[in-house]
PDB file of C-alpha atoms in Angstrom:
ATOM      1  CA  UNK Z  15      -7.337  -2.711  19.495  1.00 81.00           C
ATOM      2  CA  UNK Z  16      -3.939  -3.848  17.975  1.00 83.00           C
ATOM      3  CA  UNK Z  17      -0.828  -4.565  19.944  1.00 91.00           C
ATOM      4  CA  UNK Z  18       2.586  -5.879  19.371  1.00 94.00           C
ATOM      5  CA  UNK Z  19       4.973  -7.665  21.792  1.00 95.00           C
ATOM      6  CA  UNK Z  20       8.538  -8.723  21.529  1.00 96.00           C
ATOM      7  CA  UNK Z  21      10.768 -10.972  24.028  1.00 95.00           C
ATOM      8  CA  UNK Z  22      12.984 -10.857  25.409  1.00 96.00           C
ATOM      9  CA  UNK Z  23      13.458  -7.300  26.249  1.00 94.00           C
ATOM     10  CA  UNK Z  24      17.250  -7.753  26.620  1.00 95.00           C
ATOM     11  CA  UNK Z  25      19.557 -10.698  25.714  1.00 96.00           C
ATOM     12  CA  UNK Z  26      23.020 -11.298  26.370  1.00 97.00           C
ATOM     13  CA  UNK Z  27      24.287 -14.288  24.534  1.00 97.00           C
ATOM     14  CA  UNK Z  28      28.091 -15.719  23.591  1.00 97.00           C
ATOM     15  CA  UNK Z  29      29.633 -15.784  20.253  1.00 97.00           C
ATOM     16  CA  UNK Z  30      28.677 -18.979  18.326  1.00 97.00           C
ATOM     17  CA  UNK Z  31      25.405 -19.310  20.236  1.00 97.00           C
ATOM     18  CA  UNK Z  32      21.984 -19.848  18.645  1.00 97.00           C
ATOM     19  CA  UNK Z  33      18.997 -17.175  18.757  1.00 96.00           C
ATOM     20  CA  UNK Z  34      15.268 -16.908  18.924  1.00 97.00           C
ATOM     21  CA  UNK Z  35      13.690 -13.594  19.141  1.00 97.00           C
ATOM     22  CA  UNK Z  36       9.907 -13.573  19.113  1.00 97.00           C
ATOM     23  CA  UNK Z  37       7.288 -11.057  17.974  1.00 97.00           C
ATOM     24  CA  UNK Z  38       3.517 -11.490  17.768  1.00 97.00           C
ATOM     25  CA  UNK Z  39       0.661  -9.147  16.932  1.00 96.00           C
ATOM     26  CA  UNK Z  40      -2.763  -9.223  18.677  1.00 95.00           C
ATOM     27  CA  UNK Z  41      -5.955  -7.675  17.112  1.00 92.00           C
ATOM     28  CA  UNK Z  42      -5.404  -7.890  13.726  1.00 89.00           C
ATOM     29  CA  UNK Z  43      -5.084 -10.477  11.073  1.00 89.00           C
ATOM     30  CA  UNK Z  44      -2.873 -10.989   7.862  1.00 91.00           C
ATOM     31  CA  UNK Z  45      -0.583  -8.318   8.879  1.00 92.00           C
ATOM     32  CA  UNK Z  46       2.715  -7.672   6.747  1.00 91.00           C
ATOM     33  CA  UNK Z  47       5.418  -8.343   9.559  1.00 94.00           C
ATOM     34  CA  UNK Z  48       8.924  -6.684   9.732  1.00 94.00           C
ATOM     35  CA  UNK Z  49      12.300  -7.201  11.627  1.00 95.00           C
ATOM     36  CA  UNK Z  50      14.778  -4.484  11.705  1.00 93.00           C
ATOM     37  CA  UNK Z  51      17.684  -3.982  13.289  1.00 93.00           C
ATOM     38  CA  UNK Z  52      19.297  -0.839  15.011  1.00 89.00           C
ATOM     39  CA  UNK Z  53      23.163  -1.162  15.416  1.00 80.00           C
ATOM     40  CA  UNK Z  54      24.705   1.363  17.945  1.00 72.00           C
ATOM     41  CA  UNK Z  55      24.875   4.983  16.364  1.00 66.00           C
ATOM     42  CA  UNK Z  56      23.058   3.990  13.167  1.00 71.00           C
ATOM     43  CA  UNK Z  57      19.736   4.082  11.600  1.00 81.00           C
ATOM     44  CA  UNK Z  58      17.185   1.223  10.870  1.00 87.00           C
ATOM     45  CA  UNK Z  59      18.266  -1.803   8.757  1.00 87.00           C
ATOM     46  CA  UNK Z  60      15.518  -3.821   7.271  1.00 88.00           C
ATOM     47  CA  UNK Z  61      16.470  -7.414   7.711  1.00 92.00           C
ATOM     48  CA  UNK Z  62      13.212  -9.370   6.824  1.00 93.00           C
ATOM     49  CA  UNK Z  63       9.536  -8.884   5.982  1.00 90.00           C
ATOM     50  CA  UNK Z  64       6.552 -11.235   5.374  1.00 93.00           C
ATOM     51  CA  UNK Z  65       3.452 -10.620   3.574  1.00 89.00           C
ATOM     52  CA  UNK Z  66       1.774 -14.100   4.722  1.00 91.00           C
ATOM     53  CA  UNK Z  67       2.578 -17.490   6.518  1.00 93.00           C
ATOM     54  CA  UNK Z  68       5.541 -19.229   5.415  1.00 91.00           C
ATOM     55  CA  UNK Z  69       6.420 -16.060   3.366  1.00 91.00           C
ATOM     56  CA  UNK Z  70       9.724 -14.383   3.754  1.00 92.00           C
ATOM     57  CA  UNK Z  71      11.596 -11.902   1.770  1.00 89.00           C
ATOM     58  CA  UNK Z  72      15.266 -11.082   3.173  1.00 87.00           C
ATOM     59  CA  UNK Z  73      16.682  -7.708   2.559  1.00 80.00           C
ATOM     60  CA  UNK Z  74      20.438  -8.527   3.446  1.00 77.00           C
ATOM     61  CA  UNK Z  75      22.764 -11.400   3.358  1.00 67.00           C
ATOM     62  CA  UNK Z  76      23.507 -12.511   7.062  1.00 79.00           C
ATOM     63  CA  UNK Z  77      23.718 -15.207   9.275  1.00 89.00           C
ATOM     64  CA  UNK Z  78      20.221 -14.591  10.400  1.00 94.00           C
ATOM     65  CA  UNK Z  79      16.707 -16.322   9.440  1.00 95.00           C
ATOM     66  CA  UNK Z  80      13.361 -15.471   9.836  1.00 96.00           C
ATOM     67  CA  UNK Z  81      10.181 -17.690   9.967  1.00 96.00           C
ATOM     68  CA  UNK Z  82       6.477 -17.094  10.136  1.00 97.00           C
ATOM     69  CA  UNK Z  83       4.777 -20.398  11.302  1.00 95.00           C
ATOM     70  CA  UNK Z  84       1.477 -18.450  12.562  1.00 95.00           C
ATOM     71  CA  UNK Z  85      -0.305 -15.650  10.983  1.00 95.00           C
ATOM     72  CA  UNK Z  86       0.573 -13.421  14.001  1.00 95.00           C
ATOM     73  CA  UNK Z  87       4.033 -14.657  14.637  1.00 97.00           C
ATOM     74  CA  UNK Z  88       7.379 -13.714  13.152  1.00 97.00           C
ATOM     75  CA  UNK Z  89      10.570 -15.140  14.733  1.00 97.00           C
ATOM     76  CA  UNK Z  90      14.235 -14.288  14.197  1.00 97.00           C
ATOM     77  CA  UNK Z  91      16.757 -16.753  14.479  1.00 96.00           C
ATOM     78  CA  UNK Z  92      20.356 -17.491  14.047  1.00 96.00           C
ATOM     79  CA  UNK Z  93      22.258 -20.813  14.623  1.00 95.00           C
ATOM     80  CA  UNK Z  94      25.482 -19.000  15.537  1.00 96.00           C
ATOM     81  CA  UNK Z  95      25.890 -15.720  16.656  1.00 96.00           C
ATOM     82  CA  UNK Z  96      28.587 -13.260  15.559  1.00 95.00           C
ATOM     83  CA  UNK Z  97      29.617 -10.048  17.465  1.00 94.00           C
ATOM     84  CA  UNK Z  98      28.299  -8.110  14.930  1.00 91.00           C
ATOM     85  CA  UNK Z  99      24.631  -9.205  15.517  1.00 93.00           C
ATOM     86  CA  UNK Z 100      24.587  -6.748  18.368  1.00 93.00           C
ATOM     87  CA  UNK Z 101      22.107  -4.337  18.352  1.00 93.00           C
ATOM     88  CA  UNK Z 102      18.500  -3.144  19.047  1.00 93.00           C
ATOM     89  CA  UNK Z 103      15.934  -5.600  17.034  1.00 96.00           C
ATOM     90  CA  UNK Z 104      12.532  -4.082  16.241  1.00 95.00           C
ATOM     91  CA  UNK Z 105       9.566  -6.092  15.044  1.00 96.00           C
ATOM     92  CA  UNK Z 106       7.071  -3.915  13.105  1.00 94.00           C
ATOM     93  CA  UNK Z 107       3.552  -4.617  11.544  1.00 93.00           C
ATOM     94  CA  UNK Z 108       1.217  -2.870   8.717  1.00 89.00           C
ATOM     95  CA  UNK Z 109      -2.104  -3.926   7.691  1.00 84.00           C
ATOM     96  CA  UNK Z 110      -1.880  -6.594   5.013  1.00 74.00           C
ATOM     97  CA  UNK Z 111      -4.565  -4.363   3.036  1.00 70.00           C
ATOM     98  CA  UNK Z 112      -5.519  -0.780   2.471  1.00 63.00           C
ATOM     99  CA  UNK Z 113      -3.627   2.071   0.947  1.00 53.00           C
ATOM    100  CA  UNK Z 114      -2.201   3.320   3.962  1.00 57.00           C
ATOM    101  CA  UNK Z 115       0.976   2.048   5.147  1.00 66.00           C
ATOM    102  CA  UNK Z 116       1.677   3.034   8.622  1.00 78.00           C
ATOM    103  CA  UNK Z 117       3.880   0.775  10.554  1.00 86.00           C
ATOM    104  CA  UNK Z 118       3.521  -0.010  14.163  1.00 89.00           C
ATOM    105  CA  UNK Z 119       6.389  -1.262  16.190  1.00 92.00           C
ATOM    106  CA  UNK Z 120       7.112  -3.181  19.007  1.00 94.00           C
ATOM    107  CA  UNK Z 121       9.169  -2.462  22.267  1.00 93.00           C
ATOM    108  CA  UNK Z 122      12.254  -3.958  21.018  1.00 94.00           C
ATOM    109  CA  UNK Z 123      14.958  -6.269  21.893  1.00 95.00           C
ATOM    110  CA  UNK Z 124      18.579  -5.160  22.948  1.00 94.00           C
ATOM    111  CA  UNK Z 125      20.880  -8.095  22.231  1.00 96.00           C
ATOM    112  CA  UNK Z 126      24.459  -8.096  23.266  1.00 96.00           C
ATOM    113  CA  UNK Z 127      26.846 -10.583  21.768  1.00 96.00           C
ATOM    114  CA  UNK Z 128      29.920 -11.224  24.361  1.00 96.00           C
TER     115      UNK Z 128
ATOM    116  CA  UNK I   6      17.576   3.314  -4.775  1.00 45.00           C
ATOM    117  CA  UNK I   7      16.405   3.503  -1.047  1.00 63.00           C
ATOM    118  CA  UNK I   8      18.903   5.696   0.183  1.00 81.00           C
ATOM    119  CA  UNK I   9      17.411   8.265   3.084  1.00 88.00           C
ATOM    120  CA  UNK I  10      19.924  10.496   4.476  1.00 90.00           C
ATOM    121  CA  UNK I  11      19.766  12.946   7.457  1.00 92.00           C
ATOM    122  CA  UNK I  12      22.214  15.050   9.374  1.00 89.00           C
ATOM    123  CA  UNK I  13      23.039  12.926  12.530  1.00 89.00           C
ATOM    124  CA  UNK I  14      22.827  15.656  15.574  1.00 94.00           C
ATOM    125  CA  UNK I  15      20.773  18.835  15.938  1.00 96.00           C
ATOM    126  CA  UNK I  16      20.993  21.255  19.115  1.00 97.00           C
ATOM    127  CA  UNK I  17      18.170  23.785  20.050  1.00 97.00           C
ATOM    128  CA  UNK I  18      17.040  25.765  22.745  1.00 97.00           C
ATOM    129  CA  UNK I  19      13.918  24.971  24.573  1.00 97.00           C
ATOM    130  CA  UNK I  20      11.248  27.314  22.789  1.00 97.00           C
ATOM    131  CA  UNK I  21      12.801  27.340  19.754  1.00 97.00           C
ATOM    132  CA  UNK I  22      11.922  25.718  16.668  1.00 97.00           C
ATOM    133  CA  UNK I  23      13.658  22.531  15.228  1.00 97.00           C
ATOM    134  CA  UNK I  24      14.186  21.790  11.696  1.00 97.00           C
ATOM    135  CA  UNK I  25      15.031  18.170  11.069  1.00 97.00           C
ATOM    136  CA  UNK I  26      15.735  17.525   6.919  1.00 97.00           C
ATOM    137  CA  UNK I  27      15.725  14.379   5.228  1.00 95.00           C
ATOM    138  CA  UNK I  28      16.588  13.660   1.577  1.00 94.00           C
ATOM    139  CA  UNK I  29      15.565  10.463  -0.336  1.00 90.00           C
ATOM    140  CA  UNK I  30      16.339   9.073  -3.708  1.00 85.00           C
ATOM    141  CA  UNK I  31      13.490   6.757  -4.664  1.00 77.00           C
ATOM    142  CA  UNK I  32      10.958   8.997  -6.919  1.00 75.00           C
ATOM    143  CA  UNK I  33       8.556   6.276  -6.377  1.00 77.00           C
ATOM    144  CA  UNK I  34       8.034   6.970  -2.719  1.00 75.00           C
ATOM    145  CA  UNK I  35       4.156   6.902  -1.964  1.00 80.00           C
ATOM    146  CA  UNK I  36       4.126   8.186   1.757  1.00 87.00           C
ATOM    147  CA  UNK I  37       7.093   9.656   3.669  1.00 91.00           C
ATOM    148  CA  UNK I  38       7.126   9.642   7.338  1.00 93.00           C
ATOM    149  CA  UNK I  39       8.574  11.136  10.565  1.00 95.00           C
ATOM    150  CA  UNK I  40       9.022   8.728  13.509  1.00 95.00           C
ATOM    151  CA  UNK I  41      10.253   9.455  17.074  1.00 95.00           C
ATOM    152  CA  UNK I  42      12.275   6.991  18.966  1.00 93.00           C
ATOM    153  CA  UNK I  43      12.815   7.974  22.751  1.00 91.00           C
ATOM    154  CA  UNK I  44      16.024   5.969  24.568  1.00 86.00           C
ATOM    155  CA  UNK I  45      15.557   2.210  24.610  1.00 82.00           C
ATOM    156  CA  UNK I  46      12.059   2.297  23.121  1.00 86.00           C
ATOM    157  CA  UNK I  47      10.540   1.590  19.708  1.00 87.00           C
ATOM    158  CA  UNK I  48       9.556   3.913  17.369  1.00 90.00           C
ATOM    159  CA  UNK I  49       6.514   6.045  17.556  1.00 91.00           C
ATOM    160  CA  UNK I  50       4.785   7.545  14.416  1.00 91.00           C
ATOM    161  CA  UNK I  51       4.532  11.240  14.583  1.00 93.00           C
ATOM    162  CA  UNK I  52       3.350  12.060  11.059  1.00 93.00           C
ATOM    163  CA  UNK I  53       3.200  11.207   7.657  1.00 91.00           C
ATOM    164  CA  UNK I  54       2.565  12.834   4.230  1.00 92.00           C
ATOM    165  CA  UNK I  55       1.135  11.716   0.995  1.00 89.00           C
ATOM    166  CA  UNK I  56       3.751  11.788  -1.858  1.00 86.00           C
ATOM    167  CA  UNK I  57       1.447  14.378  -3.735  1.00 87.00           C
ATOM    168  CA  UNK I  58       1.098  16.891  -0.919  1.00 90.00           C
ATOM    169  CA  UNK I  59       3.641  19.746  -0.236  1.00 93.00           C
ATOM    170  CA  UNK I  60       2.818  20.383   3.353  1.00 96.00           C
ATOM    171  CA  UNK I  61       1.197  18.962   6.431  1.00 95.00           C
ATOM    172  CA  UNK I  62       0.481  20.802   9.719  1.00 95.00           C
ATOM    173  CA  UNK I  63      -0.573  18.737  13.184  1.00 92.00           C
ATOM    174  CA  UNK I  64      -0.371  21.032  15.999  1.00 95.00           C
ATOM    175  CA  UNK I  65       3.377  21.571  16.748  1.00 96.00           C
ATOM    176  CA  UNK I  66       4.569  19.512  13.950  1.00 97.00           C
ATOM    177  CA  UNK I  67       4.627  21.018  10.184  1.00 97.00           C
ATOM    178  CA  UNK I  68       5.978  18.472   7.430  1.00 97.00           C
ATOM    179  CA  UNK I  69       7.190  20.093   4.098  1.00 97.00           C
ATOM    180  CA  UNK I  70       7.752  17.839   1.180  1.00 95.00           C
ATOM    181  CA  UNK I  71       9.576  19.110  -2.075  1.00 94.00           C
ATOM    182  CA  UNK I  72       9.189  16.236  -4.274  1.00 90.00           C
ATOM    183  CA  UNK I  73      11.280  17.836  -7.179  1.00 91.00           C
ATOM    184  CA  UNK I  74      14.277  17.860  -5.110  1.00 92.00           C
ATOM    185  CA  UNK I  75      13.545  14.850  -2.682  1.00 91.00           C
ATOM    186  CA  UNK I  76      13.560  16.645   0.159  1.00 95.00           C
ATOM    187  CA  UNK I  77      11.678  16.368   3.308  1.00 95.00           C
ATOM    188  CA  UNK I  78      11.461  18.157   6.431  1.00 97.00           C
ATOM    189  CA  UNK I  79       9.978  18.105  10.090  1.00 98.00           C
ATOM    190  CA  UNK I  80       9.624  21.488  11.881  1.00 98.00           C
ATOM    191  CA  UNK I  81       8.811  21.432  15.578  1.00 97.00           C
ATOM    192  CA  UNK I  82       7.406  24.593  16.954  1.00 97.00           C
ATOM    193  CA  UNK I  83       8.122  25.457  20.413  1.00 97.00           C
ATOM    194  CA  UNK I  84      10.433  22.764  21.183  1.00 98.00           C
ATOM    195  CA  UNK I  85      10.307  21.438  24.565  1.00 97.00           C
ATOM    196  CA  UNK I  86      12.882  19.092  26.699  1.00 95.00           C
ATOM    197  CA  UNK I  87      10.260  16.240  25.831  1.00 95.00           C
ATOM    198  CA  UNK I  88      11.068  16.491  22.583  1.00 97.00           C
ATOM    199  CA  UNK I  89      14.448  15.260  22.785  1.00 96.00           C
ATOM    200  CA  UNK I  90      14.837  12.120  21.054  1.00 96.00           C
ATOM    201  CA  UNK I  91      16.098  10.489  17.823  1.00 94.00           C
ATOM    202  CA  UNK I  92      13.779  11.283  14.568  1.00 96.00           C
ATOM    203  CA  UNK I  93      13.871   9.123  11.656  1.00 95.00           C
ATOM    204  CA  UNK I  94      12.564   9.810   8.399  1.00 94.00           C
ATOM    205  CA  UNK I  95      11.277   6.918   6.307  1.00 91.00           C
ATOM    206  CA  UNK I  96       9.559   6.444   3.102  1.00 88.00           C
ATOM    207  CA  UNK I  97       7.345   3.443   1.446  1.00 84.00           C
ATOM    208  CA  UNK I  98       7.406   2.684  -1.964  1.00 76.00           C
ATOM    209  CA  UNK I  99       4.838   1.609  -4.536  1.00 63.00           C
ATOM    210  CA  UNK I 100       4.358  -1.886  -3.230  1.00 63.00           C
ATOM    211  CA  UNK I 101       3.878  -0.570   0.249  1.00 61.00           C
ATOM    212  CA  UNK I 102       5.382  -3.691   1.587  1.00 71.00           C
ATOM    213  CA  UNK I 103       8.631  -1.964   1.884  1.00 77.00           C
ATOM    214  CA  UNK I 104       9.679   0.788   4.187  1.00 84.00           C
ATOM    215  CA  UNK I 105      13.201   2.595   4.013  1.00 86.00           C
ATOM    216  CA  UNK I 106      14.554   4.569   7.102  1.00 89.00           C
ATOM    217  CA  UNK I 107      17.000   7.259   7.459  1.00 90.00           C
ATOM    218  CA  UNK I 108      19.950   7.255   9.798  1.00 88.00           C
ATOM    219  CA  UNK I 109      18.175   9.421  12.160  1.00 92.00           C
ATOM    220  CA  UNK I 110      18.678  12.730  13.822  1.00 95.00           C
ATOM    221  CA  UNK I 111      19.420  13.113  17.459  1.00 95.00           C
ATOM    222  CA  UNK I 112      17.669  16.058  18.748  1.00 97.00           C
ATOM    223  CA  UNK I 113      19.105  17.396  22.020  1.00 97.00           C
ATOM    224  CA  UNK I 114      16.754  20.481  23.541  1.00 97.00           C
ATOM    225  CA  UNK I 115      18.944  22.649  25.754  1.00 96.00           C
ATOM    226  CA  UNK I 116      17.094  24.086  28.739  1.00 92.00           C
TER     227      UNK I 116
END
């Protein structure tokens, strides 16, 4: 069966510090991978998605970046965090092929920038 | 466009039916979804409907889709306290690679 992991579960970082959040998927190959942010009291905002290794599409301009160094690994990074980067970060995956596009979500990372 | 809108809050009494509404703007949607998010957790898919369907029923859940009005609803019959959560509607468009979520409706079930 497929599972998706995110770490860390919670993170408190000062403004201006770097960020690295990791997401890995097990039990599938060539998935589409996604990063979302959920700010307090707001819905999900799609940040990045990837259809393959090294292929990243960005939905919104920001000081975050994403990388996909391996097929089932997706990393969200920042060189310098802003207060507005606080939020709940969710990773998700979908099968890379097929016509049924169900998304499976990870447990999320709660990021607080102080 | 990919605007997906929901009302923010809904309160119902235990045992009543809940109806959560959603409107979307992209007519090229292929699938529409309802997800549930419990506090501090990720999203769990509850049900989905293909865009050429009008209705789908799954136990206590009924999804209605009015494609002409771009309106999606989720009805939860016999609402229980365990149904208290945030409910998101979402759509995927033709390419299937992108999903767009509503703002979420916070459902509170009053015992």
